[in-house]
């Protein structure tokens, strides 16, 4: 993961994101009030438990590549816009 001066947290890698026991255990916790946008790069298949809990400045998130969400992923966040994958029948 990386965090830039524009408030963008980018998660990269492959497979499922790790689950966390609570939001204070996420590696980006010290930036939680500064995260405005989250980019989940292609290859990440799930968002771990509590990953973005209490990210009060979070406004935008693209989940186009994600298949599953953990527990309380966005609880207490300021999320305003989520892009979801398109589903076909």
PDB file of N, CA and C in Angstrom:
ATOM      1  N   UNK A   1       0.837  -1.171   0.000  1.00  0.00           N
ATOM      2  CA  UNK A   1       0.000   0.000   0.000  1.00  0.00           C
ATOM      3  C   UNK A   1       0.886   1.238   0.000  1.00  0.00           C
ATOM      4  N   UNK A   2       0.320   2.320  -0.550  1.00  0.00           N
ATOM      5  CA  UNK A   2       0.991   3.613  -0.532  1.00  0.00           C
ATOM      6  C   UNK A   2      -0.037   4.695  -0.219  1.00  0.00           C
ATOM      7  N   UNK A   3       0.442   5.799   0.339  1.00  0.00           N
ATOM      8  CA  UNK A   3      -0.405   6.951   0.613  1.00  0.00           C
ATOM      9  C   UNK A   3       0.314   8.175   0.087  1.00  0.00           C
ATOM     10  N   UNK A   4      -0.390   8.987  -0.735  1.00  0.00           N
ATOM     11  CA  UNK A   4       0.273  10.155  -1.307  1.00  0.00           C
ATOM     12  C   UNK A   4      -0.228  11.461  -0.697  1.00  0.00           C
ATOM     13  N   UNK A   5       0.400  12.551  -1.079  1.00  0.00           N
ATOM     14  CA  UNK A   5       0.088  13.865  -0.514  1.00  0.00           C
ATOM     15  C   UNK A   5      -1.277  14.401  -0.935  1.00  0.00           C
ATOM     16  N   UNK A   6      -1.923  13.760  -1.921  1.00  0.00           N
ATOM     17  CA  UNK A   6      -3.268  14.145  -2.343  1.00  0.00           C
ATOM     18  C   UNK A   6      -4.350  13.424  -1.549  1.00  0.00           C
ATOM     19  N   UNK A   7      -3.952  12.584  -0.615  1.00  0.00           N
ATOM     20  CA  UNK A   7      -4.921  11.862   0.206  1.00  0.00           C
ATOM     21  C   UNK A   7      -5.389  10.559  -0.396  1.00  0.00           C
ATOM     22  N   UNK A   8      -4.614  10.021  -1.350  1.00  0.00           N
ATOM     23  CA  UNK A   8      -4.990   8.770  -2.012  1.00  0.00           C
ATOM     24  C   UNK A   8      -4.227   7.599  -1.401  1.00  0.00           C
ATOM     25  N   UNK A   9      -4.992   6.634  -0.926  1.00  0.00           N
ATOM     26  CA  UNK A   9      -4.440   5.376  -0.436  1.00  0.00           C
ATOM     27  C   UNK A   9      -4.598   4.357  -1.550  1.00  0.00           C
ATOM     28  N   UNK A  10      -3.504   3.761  -1.988  1.00  0.00           N
ATOM     29  CA  UNK A  10      -3.536   2.762  -3.049  1.00  0.00           C
ATOM     30  C   UNK A  10      -3.164   1.411  -2.460  1.00  0.00           C
ATOM     31  N   UNK A  11      -4.045   0.436  -2.671  1.00  0.00           N
ATOM     32  CA  UNK A  11      -3.820  -0.927  -2.201  1.00  0.00           C
ATOM     33  C   UNK A  11      -3.473  -1.770  -3.418  1.00  0.00           C
ATOM     34  N   UNK A  12      -2.333  -2.448  -3.366  1.00  0.00           N
ATOM     35  CA  UNK A  12      -1.906  -3.273  -4.499  1.00  0.00           C
ATOM     36  C   UNK A  12      -1.562  -4.672  -4.018  1.00  0.00           C
ATOM     37  N   UNK A  13      -1.385  -5.561  -4.977  1.00  0.00           N
ATOM     38  CA  UNK A  13      -1.046  -6.939  -4.668  1.00  0.00           C
ATOM     39  C   UNK A  13      -1.965  -7.888  -5.395  1.00  0.00           C
ATOM     40  N   UNK A  14      -2.108  -9.073  -4.848  1.00  0.00           N
ATOM     41  CA  UNK A  14      -3.007 -10.048  -5.466  1.00  0.00           C
ATOM     42  C   UNK A  14      -3.676 -10.882  -4.389  1.00  0.00           C
ATOM     43  N   UNK A  15      -4.900 -11.300  -4.703  1.00  0.00           N
ATOM     44  CA  UNK A  15      -5.658 -12.125  -3.774  1.00  0.00           C
ATOM     45  C   UNK A  15      -6.401 -11.298  -2.754  1.00  0.00           C
ATOM     46  N   UNK A  16      -6.875 -11.944  -1.689  1.00  0.00           N
ATOM     47  CA  UNK A  16      -7.652 -11.243  -0.670  1.00  0.00           C
ATOM     48  C   UNK A  16      -6.770 -10.373   0.230  1.00  0.00           C
ATOM     49  N   UNK A  17      -7.307  -9.234   0.630  1.00  0.00           N
ATOM     50  CA  UNK A  17      -6.642  -8.387   1.608  1.00  0.00           C
ATOM     51  C   UNK A  17      -6.738  -9.093   2.961  1.00  0.00           C
ATOM     52  N   UNK A  18      -5.772  -8.882   3.805  1.00  0.00           N
ATOM     53  CA  UNK A  18      -5.803  -9.462   5.146  1.00  0.00           C
ATOM     54  C   UNK A  18      -6.977  -8.909   5.938  1.00  0.00           C
ATOM     55  N   UNK A  19      -7.498  -9.715   6.855  1.00  0.00           N
ATOM     56  CA  UNK A  19      -8.515  -9.256   7.798  1.00  0.00           C
ATOM     57  C   UNK A  19      -7.805  -8.635   9.000  1.00  0.00           C
ATOM     58  N   UNK A  20      -8.454  -7.649   9.612  1.00  0.00           N
ATOM     59  CA  UNK A  20      -7.909  -6.983  10.786  1.00  0.00           C
ATOM     60  C   UNK A  20      -8.862  -7.199  11.949  1.00  0.00           C
ATOM     61  N   UNK A  21      -8.341  -7.289  13.159  1.00  0.00           N
ATOM     62  CA  UNK A  21      -9.163  -7.485  14.356  1.00  0.00           C
ATOM     63  C   UNK A  21      -9.924  -6.216  14.718  1.00  0.00           C
ATOM     64  N   UNK A  22      -9.372  -5.056  14.355  1.00  0.00           N
ATOM     65  CA  UNK A  22     -10.034  -3.766  14.506  1.00  0.00           C
ATOM     66  C   UNK A  22      -9.307  -2.757  13.633  1.00  0.00           C
ATOM     67  N   UNK A  23      -9.873  -1.570  13.476  1.00  0.00           N
ATOM     68  CA  UNK A  23      -9.305  -0.588  12.547  1.00  0.00           C
ATOM     69  C   UNK A  23      -7.941  -0.061  12.989  1.00  0.00           C
ATOM     70  N   UNK A  24      -7.637  -0.112  14.273  1.00  0.00           N
ATOM     71  CA  UNK A  24      -6.343   0.404  14.737  1.00  0.00           C
ATOM     72  C   UNK A  24      -5.176  -0.472  14.293  1.00  0.00           C
ATOM     73  N   UNK A  25      -5.475  -1.670  13.803  1.00  0.00           N
ATOM     74  CA  UNK A  25      -4.417  -2.585  13.366  1.00  0.00           C
ATOM     75  C   UNK A  25      -4.110  -2.492  11.872  1.00  0.00           C
ATOM     76  N   UNK A  26      -4.835  -1.638  11.143  1.00  0.00           N
ATOM     77  CA  UNK A  26      -4.522  -1.463   9.719  1.00  0.00           C
ATOM     78  C   UNK A  26      -3.208  -0.701   9.599  1.00  0.00           C
ATOM     79  N   UNK A  27      -2.371  -1.033   8.623  1.00  0.00           N
ATOM     80  CA  UNK A  27      -1.079  -0.348   8.507  1.00  0.00           C
ATOM     81  C   UNK A  27      -1.205   1.138   8.172  1.00  0.00           C
ATOM     82  N   UNK A  28      -2.345   1.561   7.638  1.00  0.00           N
ATOM     83  CA  UNK A  28      -2.561   2.972   7.274  1.00  0.00           C
ATOM     84  C   UNK A  28      -3.367   3.723   8.335  1.00  0.00           C
ATOM     85  N   UNK A  29      -3.495   3.160   9.517  1.00  0.00           N
ATOM     86  CA  UNK A  29      -4.303   3.771  10.580  1.00  0.00           C
ATOM     87  C   UNK A  29      -3.875   5.210  10.894  1.00  0.00           C
ATOM     88  N   UNK A  30      -2.593   5.492  10.899  1.00  0.00           N
ATOM     89  CA  UNK A  30      -2.131   6.845  11.238  1.00  0.00           C
ATOM     90  C   UNK A  30      -2.570   7.880  10.198  1.00  0.00           C
ATOM     91  N   UNK A  31      -3.012   7.430   9.031  1.00  0.00           N
ATOM     92  CA  UNK A  31      -3.501   8.323   7.975  1.00  0.00           C
ATOM     93  C   UNK A  31      -5.026   8.358   7.902  1.00  0.00           C
ATOM     94  N   UNK A  32      -5.725   7.684   8.795  1.00  0.00           N
ATOM     95  CA  UNK A  32      -7.171   7.475   8.674  1.00  0.00           C
ATOM     96  C   UNK A  32      -7.972   8.765   8.504  1.00  0.00           C
ATOM     97  N   UNK A  33      -7.538   9.863   9.095  1.00  0.00           N
ATOM     98  CA  UNK A  33      -8.254  11.130   8.974  1.00  0.00           C
ATOM     99  C   UNK A  33      -7.846  11.920   7.733  1.00  0.00           C
ATOM    100  N   UNK A  34      -6.873  11.415   6.986  1.00  0.00           N
ATOM    101  CA  UNK A  34      -6.376  12.109   5.797  1.00  0.00           C
ATOM    102  C   UNK A  34      -6.714  11.376   4.506  1.00  0.00           C
ATOM    103  N   UNK A  35      -7.239  10.158   4.596  1.00  0.00           N
ATOM    104  CA  UNK A  35      -7.558   9.362   3.403  1.00  0.00           C
ATOM    105  C   UNK A  35      -8.834   9.910   2.772  1.00  0.00           C
ATOM    106  N   UNK A  36      -8.705  10.384   1.538  1.00  0.00           N
ATOM    107  CA  UNK A  36      -9.835  10.948   0.807  1.00  0.00           C
ATOM    108  C   UNK A  36     -10.324   9.982  -0.271  1.00  0.00           C
ATOM    109  N   UNK A  37      -9.403   9.313  -0.893  1.00  0.00           N
ATOM    110  CA  UNK A  37      -9.715   8.428  -2.022  1.00  0.00           C
ATOM    111  C   UNK A  37      -8.946   7.121  -1.830  1.00  0.00           C
ATOM    112  N   UNK A  38      -9.604   6.011  -2.090  1.00  0.00           N
ATOM    113  CA  UNK A  38      -8.942   4.706  -2.018  1.00  0.00           C
ATOM    114  C   UNK A  38      -8.980   4.063  -3.396  1.00  0.00           C
ATOM    115  N   UNK A  39      -7.826   3.607  -3.851  1.00  0.00           N
ATOM    116  CA  UNK A  39      -7.704   2.876  -5.105  1.00  0.00           C
ATOM    117  C   UNK A  39      -7.354   1.439  -4.763  1.00  0.00           C
ATOM    118  N   UNK A  40      -8.211   0.525  -5.182  1.00  0.00           N
ATOM    119  CA  UNK A  40      -7.941  -0.904  -5.018  1.00  0.00           C
ATOM    120  C   UNK A  40      -7.498  -1.407  -6.390  1.00  0.00           C
ATOM    121  N   UNK A  41      -6.231  -1.710  -6.530  1.00  0.00           N
ATOM    122  CA  UNK A  41      -5.718  -2.112  -7.831  1.00  0.00           C
ATOM    123  C   UNK A  41      -6.199  -3.505  -8.228  1.00  0.00           C
ATOM    124  N   UNK A  42      -6.186  -3.740  -9.525  1.00  0.00           N
ATOM    125  CA  UNK A  42      -6.571  -5.045 -10.052  1.00  0.00           C
ATOM    126  C   UNK A  42      -5.678  -6.105  -9.422  1.00  0.00           C
ATOM    127  N   UNK A  43      -6.264  -7.200  -9.033  1.00  0.00           N
ATOM    128  CA  UNK A  43      -5.529  -8.275  -8.365  1.00  0.00           C
ATOM    129  C   UNK A  43      -6.014  -8.482  -6.941  1.00  0.00           C
ATOM    130  N   UNK A  44      -6.478  -7.414  -6.288  1.00  0.00           N
ATOM    131  CA  UNK A  44      -7.048  -7.523  -4.948  1.00  0.00           C
ATOM    132  C   UNK A  44      -8.483  -8.013  -5.102  1.00  0.00           C
ATOM    133  N   UNK A  45      -8.822  -9.121  -4.462  1.00  0.00           N
ATOM    134  CA  UNK A  45     -10.143  -9.734  -4.654  1.00  0.00           C
ATOM    135  C   UNK A  45     -11.120  -9.497  -3.513  1.00  0.00           C
ATOM    136  N   UNK A  46     -10.632  -9.091  -2.345  1.00  0.00           N
ATOM    137  CA  UNK A  46     -11.538  -8.829  -1.232  1.00  0.00           C
ATOM    138  C   UNK A  46     -10.953  -7.754  -0.327  1.00  0.00           C
ATOM    139  N   UNK A  47     -11.839  -7.087   0.394  1.00  0.00           N
ATOM    140  CA  UNK A  47     -11.440  -6.062   1.366  1.00  0.00           C
ATOM    141  C   UNK A  47     -11.560  -6.680   2.750  1.00  0.00           C
ATOM    142  N   UNK A  48     -10.501  -6.597   3.542  1.00  0.00           N
ATOM    143  CA  UNK A  48     -10.473  -7.209   4.864  1.00  0.00           C
ATOM    144  C   UNK A  48     -11.348  -6.516   5.893  1.00  0.00           C
ATOM    145  N   UNK A  49     -11.688  -7.249   6.941  1.00  0.00           N
ATOM    146  CA  UNK A  49     -12.480  -6.720   8.053  1.00  0.00           C
ATOM    147  C   UNK A  49     -11.882  -5.417   8.576  1.00  0.00           C
ATOM    148  N   UNK A  50     -12.728  -4.417   8.799  1.00  0.00           N
ATOM    149  CA  UNK A  50     -12.370  -3.145   9.426  1.00  0.00           C
ATOM    150  C   UNK A  50     -11.352  -2.314   8.642  1.00  0.00           C
ATOM    151  N   UNK A  51     -11.104  -2.645   7.388  1.00  0.00           N
ATOM    152  CA  UNK A  51     -10.037  -2.007   6.607  1.00  0.00           C
ATOM    153  C   UNK A  51     -10.147  -0.490   6.545  1.00  0.00           C
ATOM    154  N   UNK A  52     -11.351   0.045   6.382  1.00  0.00           N
ATOM    155  CA  UNK A  52     -11.509   1.496   6.243  1.00  0.00           C
ATOM    156  C   UNK A  52     -12.467   2.074   7.278  1.00  0.00           C
ATOM    157  N   UNK A  53     -12.629   1.364   8.373  1.00  0.00           N
ATOM    158  CA  UNK A  53     -13.491   1.820   9.459  1.00  0.00           C
ATOM    159  C   UNK A  53     -12.955   3.134  10.028  1.00  0.00           C
ATOM    160  N   UNK A  54     -13.858   4.088  10.260  1.00  0.00           N
ATOM    161  CA  UNK A  54     -13.530   5.395  10.854  1.00  0.00           C
ATOM    162  C   UNK A  54     -12.593   6.252  10.011  1.00  0.00           C
ATOM    163  N   UNK A  55     -12.566   6.027   8.705  1.00  0.00           N
ATOM    164  CA  UNK A  55     -11.832   6.926   7.810  1.00  0.00           C
ATOM    165  C   UNK A  55     -12.782   8.066   7.465  1.00  0.00           C
ATOM    166  N   UNK A  56     -12.887   9.009   8.359  1.00  0.00           N
ATOM    167  CA  UNK A  56     -13.919  10.044   8.294  1.00  0.00           C
ATOM    168  C   UNK A  56     -13.800  10.985   7.103  1.00  0.00           C
ATOM    169  N   UNK A  57     -12.639  11.112   6.496  1.00  0.00           N
ATOM    170  CA  UNK A  57     -12.458  11.991   5.333  1.00  0.00           C
ATOM    171  C   UNK A  57     -12.637  11.257   4.011  1.00  0.00           C
ATOM    172  N   UNK A  58     -12.834   9.940   4.063  1.00  0.00           N
ATOM    173  CA  UNK A  58     -12.975   9.148   2.846  1.00  0.00           C
ATOM    174  C   UNK A  58     -14.193   9.596   2.059  1.00  0.00           C
ATOM    175  N   UNK A  59     -13.984   9.920   0.781  1.00  0.00           N
ATOM    176  CA  UNK A  59     -15.066  10.384  -0.073  1.00  0.00           C
ATOM    177  C   UNK A  59     -15.355   9.434  -1.226  1.00  0.00           C
ATOM    178  N   UNK A  60     -14.333   8.749  -1.704  1.00  0.00           N
ATOM    179  CA  UNK A  60     -14.495   7.997  -2.944  1.00  0.00           C
ATOM    180  C   UNK A  60     -13.703   6.697  -2.905  1.00  0.00           C
ATOM    181  N   UNK A  61     -14.329   5.651  -3.456  1.00  0.00           N
ATOM    182  CA  UNK A  61     -13.719   4.336  -3.461  1.00  0.00           C
ATOM    183  C   UNK A  61     -14.178   3.580  -4.694  1.00  0.00           C
ATOM    184  N   UNK A  62     -13.245   2.930  -5.359  1.00  0.00           N
ATOM    185  CA  UNK A  62     -13.575   2.125  -6.537  1.00  0.00           C
ATOM    186  C   UNK A  62     -13.389   0.652  -6.183  1.00  0.00           C
ATOM    187  N   UNK A  63     -14.500  -0.087  -6.194  1.00  0.00           N
ATOM    188  CA  UNK A  63     -14.476  -1.523  -5.874  1.00  0.00           C
ATOM    189  C   UNK A  63     -14.677  -2.376  -7.120  1.00  0.00           C
ATOM    190  N   UNK A  64     -14.300  -1.860  -8.271  1.00  0.00           N
ATOM    191  CA  UNK A  64     -14.547  -2.546  -9.536  1.00  0.00           C
ATOM    192  C   UNK A  64     -13.932  -3.939  -9.612  1.00  0.00           C
ATOM    193  N   UNK A  65     -12.833  -4.163  -8.915  1.00  0.00           N
ATOM    194  CA  UNK A  65     -12.141  -5.449  -9.001  1.00  0.00           C
ATOM    195  C   UNK A  65     -12.424  -6.376  -7.830  1.00  0.00           C
ATOM    196  N   UNK A  66     -13.165  -5.906  -6.849  1.00  0.00           N
ATOM    197  CA  UNK A  66     -13.364  -6.643  -5.601  1.00  0.00           C
ATOM    198  C   UNK A  66     -14.604  -7.537  -5.668  1.00  0.00           C
ATOM    199  N   UNK A  67     -14.465  -8.740  -5.138  1.00  0.00           N
ATOM    200  CA  UNK A  67     -15.577  -9.696  -5.136  1.00  0.00           C
ATOM    201  C   UNK A  67     -16.284  -9.791  -3.786  1.00  0.00           C
ATOM    202  N   UNK A  68     -15.566  -9.573  -2.673  1.00  0.00           N
ATOM    203  CA  UNK A  68     -16.172  -9.680  -1.349  1.00  0.00           C
ATOM    204  C   UNK A  68     -15.679  -8.568  -0.412  1.00  0.00           C
ATOM    205  N   UNK A  69     -16.528  -8.253   0.563  1.00  0.00           N
ATOM    206  CA  UNK A  69     -16.198  -7.262   1.587  1.00  0.00           C
ATOM    207  C   UNK A  69     -16.252  -7.912   2.957  1.00  0.00           C
ATOM    208  N   UNK A  70     -15.334  -7.542   3.816  1.00  0.00           N
ATOM    209  CA  UNK A  70     -15.323  -8.065   5.172  1.00  0.00           C
ATOM    210  C   UNK A  70     -16.303  -7.331   6.071  1.00  0.00           C
ATOM    211  N   UNK A  71     -16.214  -7.590   7.346  1.00  0.00           N
ATOM    212  CA  UNK A  71     -17.077  -7.010   8.369  1.00  0.00           C
ATOM    213  C   UNK A  71     -16.684  -5.560   8.651  1.00  0.00           C
ATOM    214  N   UNK A  72     -17.672  -4.699   8.769  1.00  0.00           N
ATOM    215  CA  UNK A  72     -17.488  -3.295   9.182  1.00  0.00           C
ATOM    216  C   UNK A  72     -16.416  -2.563   8.380  1.00  0.00           C
ATOM    217  N   UNK A  73     -16.320  -2.868   7.106  1.00  0.00           N
ATOM    218  CA  UNK A  73     -15.290  -2.263   6.253  1.00  0.00           C
ATOM    219  C   UNK A  73     -15.402  -0.738   6.234  1.00  0.00           C
ATOM    220  N   UNK A  74     -16.612  -0.202   6.121  1.00  0.00           N
ATOM    221  CA  UNK A  74     -16.803   1.247   6.000  1.00  0.00           C
ATOM    222  C   UNK A  74     -17.523   1.869   7.189  1.00  0.00           C
ATOM    223  N   UNK A  75     -17.702   1.128   8.260  1.00  0.00           N
ATOM    224  CA  UNK A  75     -18.415   1.646   9.429  1.00  0.00           C
ATOM    225  C   UNK A  75     -17.726   2.911   9.940  1.00  0.00           C
ATOM    226  N   UNK A  76     -18.490   3.974  10.117  1.00  0.00           N
ATOM    227  CA  UNK A  76     -17.944   5.221  10.632  1.00  0.00           C
ATOM    228  C   UNK A  76     -17.140   6.018   9.630  1.00  0.00           C
ATOM    229  N   UNK A  77     -17.145   5.606   8.369  1.00  0.00           N
ATOM    230  CA  UNK A  77     -16.394   6.345   7.353  1.00  0.00           C
ATOM    231  C   UNK A  77     -17.243   7.481   6.800  1.00  0.00           C
ATOM    232  N   UNK A  78     -16.611   8.375   6.084  1.00  0.00           N
ATOM    233  CA  UNK A  78     -17.316   9.482   5.460  1.00  0.00           C
ATOM    234  C   UNK A  78     -17.623   9.219   3.996  1.00  0.00           C
ATOM    235  N   UNK A  79     -17.618   7.955   3.586  1.00  0.00           N
ATOM    236  CA  UNK A  79     -17.753   7.576   2.176  1.00  0.00           C
ATOM    237  C   UNK A  79     -18.955   8.254   1.529  1.00  0.00           C
ATOM    238  N   UNK A  80     -18.718   8.826   0.343  1.00  0.00           N
ATOM    239  CA  UNK A  80     -19.767   9.508  -0.399  1.00  0.00           C
ATOM    240  C   UNK A  80     -20.037   8.851  -1.748  1.00  0.00           C
ATOM    241  N   UNK A  81     -19.050   8.167  -2.312  1.00  0.00           N
ATOM    242  CA  UNK A  81     -19.211   7.571  -3.639  1.00  0.00           C
ATOM    243  C   UNK A  81     -18.444   6.253  -3.713  1.00  0.00           C
ATOM    244  N   UNK A  82     -19.138   5.199  -4.135  1.00  0.00           N
ATOM    245  CA  UNK A  82     -18.515   3.889  -4.331  1.00  0.00           C
ATOM    246  C   UNK A  82     -18.807   3.433  -5.753  1.00  0.00           C
ATOM    247  N   UNK A  83     -17.770   3.041  -6.484  1.00  0.00           N
ATOM    248  CA  UNK A  83     -17.938   2.442  -7.803  1.00  0.00           C
ATOM    249  C   UNK A  83     -17.904   0.930  -7.630  1.00  0.00           C
ATOM    250  N   UNK A  84     -18.959   0.263  -8.079  1.00  0.00           N
ATOM    251  CA  UNK A  84     -19.089  -1.194  -7.968  1.00  0.00           C
ATOM    252  C   UNK A  84     -18.853  -1.848  -9.307  1.00  0.00           C
ATOM    253  N   UNK A  85     -18.494  -3.137  -9.307  1.00  0.00           N
ATOM    254  CA  UNK A  85     -18.319  -3.835 -10.582  1.00  0.00           C
ATOM    255  C   UNK A  85     -19.662  -3.998 -11.286  1.00  0.00           C
ATOM    256  N   UNK A  86     -19.601  -4.091 -12.597  1.00  0.00           N
ATOM    257  CA  UNK A  86     -20.830  -4.353 -13.337  1.00  0.00           C
ATOM    258  C   UNK A  86     -21.084  -5.857 -13.301  1.00  0.00           C
ATOM    259  N   UNK A  87     -22.330  -6.223 -13.184  1.00  0.00           N
ATOM    260  CA  UNK A  87     -22.709  -7.622 -13.117  1.00  0.00           C
ATOM    261  C   UNK A  87     -23.502  -7.978 -14.366  1.00  0.00           C
ATOM    262  N   UNK A  88     -23.188  -9.119 -14.942  1.00  0.00           N
ATOM    263  CA  UNK A  88     -23.956  -9.560 -16.106  1.00  0.00           C
ATOM    264  C   UNK A  88     -24.658 -10.859 -15.765  1.00  0.00           C
ATOM    265  N   UNK A  89     -25.769 -11.082 -16.401  1.00  0.00           N
ATOM    266  CA  UNK A  89     -26.573 -12.288 -16.166  1.00  0.00           C
ATOM    267  C   UNK A  89     -26.055 -13.434 -16.998  1.00  0.00           C
TER     268      UNK A  89
END
